[in-house]
Coordinates of C-alpha atoms in Angstrom, one line a residue:
M1 CA 1.1 5.3 19.8
A2 CA -0.6 2.0 19.2
S3 CA -2.8 1.6 16.2
A4 CA -6.6 1.7 16.4
F5 CA -9.0 0.6 13.7
V6 CA -12.2 2.1 12.4
L7 CA -14.7 -0.4 10.9
V8 CA -15.9 0.9 7.5
T9 CA -19.3 -0.6 6.8
T10 CA -20.4 1.4 3.8
F11 CA -18.3 0.9 0.7
G12 CA -18.3 3.2 -2.3
A13 CA -18.0 2.3 -5.9
G14 CA -14.3 3.2 -6.1
S15 CA -12.6 5.8 -8.2
V16 CA -13.8 6.1 -11.8
V17 CA -11.2 7.3 -14.2
S18 CA -13.1 8.4 -17.3
L19 CA -16.6 8.2 -18.7
V20 CA -17.1 9.4 -22.2
H21 CA -19.6 8.4 -24.9
C22 CA -18.0 6.7 -27.9
S23 CA -18.7 9.9 -29.8
G24 CA -16.5 11.8 -27.3
T25 CA -19.4 13.6 -25.6
P26 CA -19.0 13.6 -21.8
A27 CA -21.6 11.7 -19.8
K28 CA -23.6 13.7 -17.3
A29 CA -24.3 11.2 -14.6
T30 CA -21.9 11.6 -11.6
G31 CA -21.4 9.9 -8.3
G32 CA -19.6 10.7 -5.0
K33 CA -17.0 13.4 -5.2
G34 CA -18.1 14.3 -8.7
N35 CA -16.8 11.0 -10.1
P36 CA -18.8 9.7 -13.1
V37 CA -20.9 6.7 -12.5
G38 CA -19.6 3.4 -14.1
A39 CA -16.7 1.0 -13.9
V40 CA -13.0 2.1 -14.0
G41 CA -11.9 2.8 -17.5
E42 CA -15.3 2.0 -19.0
S43 CA -17.7 4.2 -20.9
A44 CA -20.6 4.0 -23.3
P45 CA -21.9 1.0 -25.1
C46 CA -20.3 -0.1 -28.4
D47 CA -20.9 -2.6 -31.2
A48 CA -20.1 -3.1 -34.9
T49 CA -22.0 0.0 -35.7
H50 CA -21.1 2.3 -32.8
K51 CA -17.3 2.4 -32.7
C52 CA -15.1 3.6 -29.8
S53 CA -13.1 6.8 -30.2
G54 CA -9.4 7.4 -29.7
T55 CA -7.5 4.6 -27.9
L56 CA -10.6 3.0 -26.3
H57 CA -11.4 -0.6 -27.2
C58 CA -14.8 -2.3 -27.4
C59 CA -14.7 -4.8 -24.5
E60 CA -17.9 -6.8 -23.8
S61 CA -20.0 -4.1 -25.6
F62 CA -18.5 -1.2 -23.7
C63 CA -15.8 1.3 -24.8
T64 CA -12.9 0.6 -22.4
D65 CA -9.5 2.1 -21.7
T66 CA -7.5 -1.0 -21.3
A67 CA -4.6 1.0 -19.8
R68 CA -6.8 1.9 -16.8
D69 CA -9.1 -1.1 -16.3
P70 CA -8.0 -4.0 -14.0
R71 CA -10.8 -6.2 -15.6
N72 CA -9.4 -5.5 -19.1
C73 CA -5.7 -5.1 -18.4
G74 CA -3.8 -4.2 -21.5
A75 CA -6.4 -6.1 -23.6
C76 CA -10.1 -7.0 -23.5
G77 CA -10.9 -9.9 -21.2
V78 CA -7.6 -9.9 -19.3
A79 CA -8.8 -9.7 -15.7
C80 CA -6.2 -9.5 -12.9
T81 CA -6.7 -11.9 -10.0
A82 CA -7.1 -10.9 -6.4
S83 CA -3.4 -11.4 -5.9
Q84 CA -2.4 -9.3 -9.0
F85 CA -2.3 -5.7 -10.0
C86 CA -2.5 -4.1 -13.5
T87 CA 0.4 -2.1 -14.7
G88 CA -1.6 -0.7 -17.6
T89 CA -0.2 -3.2 -20.0
K90 CA -0.4 -6.5 -18.1
C91 CA -1.2 -8.2 -14.8
D92 CA 1.7 -8.8 -12.4
N93 CA 1.7 -10.6 -9.1
A94 CA 1.6 -8.3 -6.1
I95 CA 5.0 -9.4 -4.7
F96 CA 8.1 -7.3 -3.9
T97 CA 10.0 -8.3 -7.0
N98 CA 7.4 -6.5 -9.1
L99 CA 7.4 -3.2 -7.1
C100 CA 8.9 -1.3 -10.0
A101 CA 6.3 -2.4 -12.5
N102 CA 4.0 0.6 -12.1
P103 CA 5.4 3.7 -13.8
K104 CA 4.0 6.1 -11.2
A105 CA 3.5 6.2 -7.4
T106 CA 1.8 8.6 -5.1
I107 CA 2.8 9.1 -1.4
D108 CA -0.3 9.2 0.8
L109 CA 0.3 12.0 3.5
D110 CA -1.6 12.1 6.8
Q111 CA -1.4 14.3 9.8
Y112 CA 1.6 12.6 11.5
P113 CA 5.2 13.6 10.5
S114 CA 6.6 10.1 11.4
D115 CA 4.1 8.5 9.0
N116 CA 4.9 11.0 6.2
A117 CA 8.7 10.6 6.7
A118 CA 8.4 6.9 6.3
G119 CA 6.2 7.3 3.2
V120 CA 8.7 9.7 1.6
A121 CA 11.5 7.1 2.3
L122 CA 9.3 4.3 0.7
G123 CA 8.7 6.6 -2.3
A124 CA 12.3 7.6 -2.6
A125 CA 13.3 3.9 -2.8
L126 CA 11.1 3.5 -5.9
T127 CA 12.9 6.4 -7.5
T128 CA 16.5 5.3 -6.7
S129 CA 16.1 1.5 -6.9
C130 CA 13.9 1.2 -10.0
S131 CA 15.1 1.5 -13.6
P132 CA 13.5 3.3 -15.2
A133 CA 12.8 5.4 -12.1
V134 CA 9.2 5.4 -10.9
A135 CA 7.7 8.9 -11.1
V136 CA 6.7 9.7 -7.5
G137 CA 4.4 12.4 -6.3
Q138 CA 2.7 13.3 -3.0
A139 CA -0.9 14.0 -2.0
S140 CA -2.9 14.4 1.1
Q141 CA -5.1 11.5 2.0
L142 CA -8.0 14.0 2.0
S143 CA -7.6 14.5 -1.7
A144 CA -8.9 12.4 -4.6
I145 CA -6.4 9.6 -4.0
L146 CA -9.0 8.0 -1.6
G147 CA -12.6 7.3 -2.5
D148 CA -15.6 8.3 -0.5
A149 CA -15.2 5.3 1.9
G150 CA -11.4 5.7 2.2
Q151 CA -10.6 3.1 -0.4
P152 CA -7.3 3.6 -2.3
S153 CA -8.1 5.1 -5.7
T154 CA -4.9 6.1 -7.4
G155 CA -5.7 3.4 -9.9
V156 CA -3.9 1.3 -12.5
G157 CA -0.3 2.1 -13.0
D158 CA 0.0 4.3 -9.9
T159 CA 1.2 2.7 -6.7
L160 CA -0.2 4.2 -3.5
V161 CA 2.7 4.5 -1.0
V162 CA 1.7 4.6 2.6
G163 CA 3.8 5.1 5.7
G164 CA 2.1 4.3 9.0
G165 CA -0.8 2.2 10.2
G166 CA -4.5 2.5 10.6
F167 CA -4.3 5.0 13.5
G168 CA -3.6 7.8 11.0
Q169 CA -3.8 6.3 7.6
I170 CA -7.4 6.0 6.3
A171 CA -6.2 3.8 3.4
V172 CA -4.8 1.2 5.9
Q173 CA -8.1 1.4 7.9
Y174 CA -9.9 0.5 4.7
L175 CA -7.6 -2.3 3.7
D176 CA -7.8 -3.8 7.1
S177 CA -11.6 -3.5 7.6
S178 CA -12.3 -4.8 4.1
G179 CA -10.0 -7.8 4.4
L180 CA -7.5 -6.7 1.7
S181 CA -4.4 -6.4 3.8
P182 CA -2.4 -9.7 4.0
I183 CA -1.1 -8.8 7.5
F184 CA -2.6 -6.5 10.1
L185 CA -1.9 -5.2 13.6
K186 CA -4.0 -6.5 16.5
T187 CA -3.6 -4.6 19.8
D188 CA -5.4 -3.7 23.0
G189 CA -2.9 -1.0 23.9
V190 CA -1.2 -3.4 26.3
M191 CA -0.2 -6.3 24.0
A192 CA 0.4 -6.2 20.3
Q193 CA 1.0 -8.7 17.5
Y194 CA 0.7 -9.0 13.8
V195 CA -1.9 -11.4 12.4
V196 CA -1.7 -13.2 9.1
R197 CA -5.0 -12.8 7.4
A198 CA -4.9 -16.0 5.3
T199 CA -4.5 -18.2 8.3
G200 CA -5.7 -16.0 11.2
A201 CA -2.6 -17.0 13.1
P202 CA -0.2 -14.6 14.7
A203 CA 3.0 -13.8 12.7
F204 CA 4.9 -13.9 16.0
A205 CA 4.2 -14.1 19.8
A206 CA 2.5 -11.0 21.2
V207 CA 4.8 -8.4 22.7
M208 CA 4.1 -5.9 25.4
V209 CA 3.6 -2.4 24.0
S210 CA 5.5 -0.9 27.0
D211 CA 8.6 -2.9 25.9
L212 CA 8.7 -1.1 22.6
T213 CA 11.0 1.9 22.7
A214 CA 12.8 4.4 20.5
H215 CA 15.5 1.7 20.1
H216 CA 13.4 -1.4 19.6
D217 CA 10.2 -2.0 17.7
Y218 CA 8.5 -4.2 15.1
F219 CA 7.1 -3.3 11.7
F220 CA 5.7 -4.8 8.6
V221 CA 5.9 -4.0 4.9
E222 CA 3.2 -5.3 2.6
L223 CA 1.6 -5.1 -0.8
A224 CA -2.2 -5.1 -1.1
V225 CA -4.5 -4.5 -4.1
E226 CA -7.8 -2.6 -4.0
P227 CA -9.8 -4.5 -6.7
Q228 CA -12.3 -1.9 -7.8
S229 CA -9.8 0.8 -8.8
G230 CA -6.9 -1.6 -9.3
T231 CA -4.7 0.3 -6.9
L232 CA -1.5 -1.4 -5.7
C233 CA -0.7 -0.3 -2.2
F234 CA 2.8 -0.4 -0.8
V235 CA 2.6 0.0 3.0
G236 CA 5.2 0.2 5.8
A237 CA 4.1 0.6 9.4
G238 CA 5.4 -0.1 12.9
I239 CA 3.6 -1.0 16.0
E240 CA 4.9 2.4 17.3
A241 CA 6.3 5.4 15.5
P242 CA 10.0 4.3 15.7
G243 CA 9.0 1.1 14.0
T244 CA 7.4 3.1 11.2
A245 CA 10.6 5.0 10.7
A246 CA 12.5 1.7 10.6
A247 CA 10.1 0.4 8.0
G248 CA 10.9 3.4 5.7
Y249 CA 14.7 2.8 6.1
Y250 CA 14.4 -1.0 5.7
A251 CA 12.5 -0.6 2.4
S252 CA 15.0 1.8 1.0
A253 CA 18.2 0.2 2.2
Q254 CA 17.3 -3.5 2.0
L255 CA 14.0 -4.5 0.5
L256 CA 14.0 -2.5 -2.8
P257 CA 17.7 -3.0 -3.6
N258 CA 17.3 -6.7 -3.1
R259 CA 13.9 -7.2 -4.7
A260 CA 14.9 -9.2 -7.8
A261 CA 14.4 -12.6 -6.1
D262 CA 11.9 -11.5 -3.4
M263 CA 8.6 -13.3 -4.1
H264 CA 7.0 -12.2 -0.8
S265 CA 4.0 -10.0 -0.5
W266 CA 4.7 -9.1 3.1
E267 CA 7.4 -9.3 5.8
A268 CA 7.2 -8.7 9.5
V269 CA 10.5 -7.4 10.9
E270 CA 12.1 -6.8 14.3
W271 CA 14.2 -3.7 14.5
T272 CA 16.9 -3.2 17.1
D273 CA 19.0 0.0 17.3
A274 CA 22.8 -0.5 17.4
P275 CA 24.3 0.2 20.8
G276 CA 27.3 2.4 21.1
T277 CA 26.0 5.1 18.7
G278 CA 24.1 7.4 20.9
G279 CA 26.7 8.5 23.4
P280 CA 26.5 8.0 27.2
A281 CA 22.9 7.6 28.6
A282 CA 21.6 10.5 30.7
D283 CA 21.1 8.2 33.7
G284 CA 24.5 6.6 33.4
G285 CA 23.0 3.4 32.0
A286 CA 24.0 1.6 28.8
D287 CA 24.0 3.4 25.5
L288 CA 21.0 1.9 23.6
G289 CA 21.8 3.7 20.3
D290 CA 21.0 6.9 18.5
G291 CA 17.3 6.1 17.9
I292 CA 17.7 6.5 14.1
P293 CA 17.3 3.5 11.8
N294 CA 20.6 3.1 9.9
A295 CA 23.0 0.6 8.5
G296 CA 24.5 -0.5 11.9
D297 CA 21.1 -1.6 13.2
T298 CA 19.7 -5.1 13.3
F299 CA 16.7 -6.0 11.1
R300 CA 15.5 -9.5 11.7
V301 CA 12.7 -10.9 9.5
V302 CA 10.5 -12.8 12.0
A303 CA 7.8 -13.8 9.5
S304 CA 7.0 -13.5 5.8
S305 CA 4.4 -14.6 3.2
P306 CA 4.8 -18.0 1.7

């Protein structure tokens, strides 16, 4: 099914991690979904007289958890740029070579099994390819992993792993509509192509949706950062469901194991099923393959970030 996009016009304040007074007394003000009002990782005012409690640091006159604040990442005044994410100790560039930097990841589950299977494959790659292994969990997109407007809100140190595009995944809808995704799908249901946000140019020539099958599709893998919560998003999605499955396999079999020198933040890939693996076609035609992304298939990177 081709992706569709929902334009989000009202943006929330993002996920707020913790709001406590320097004395340790919880603040009473709350916002949407019961989240305390304030900036991520930030709490009550502080100065030379009013000290911060526990592990909080006094940053710009506010007690701050520098392990959870992308504006004070690891230390006061260390603000990550738009192309970086905070691991909890430092800012890293949002490129594939740094995919193992966050200690945790959460798989974002929607209502489509093909999306969820791809998300699980992406998450499993973080467990098997990273050392130390990333601690990976799962949660429904209707839970607190998304803010009131659908913005990714797992926060600093916790990568949001997303299989599937904006048709089912609210997080991808948000990234696309807010201009945060480096590459996005443009389709009218007849023609489809990926567009590079930085240039507005297509990543490759438009393809006919009717030409995409269970044996041939396109997909992208990308990293994007939601700046309010500091959430790093790892997304793999196809134009159609077979492409989404191929994205999950590609990330686990090729992208993550070979990430050491991969300085890209996104790749667009053409997947072609290997013929001769599916047995005789029912109509007597050529065997197009088994329809399952695997090691015998062809994965051709058609475009990537600079």
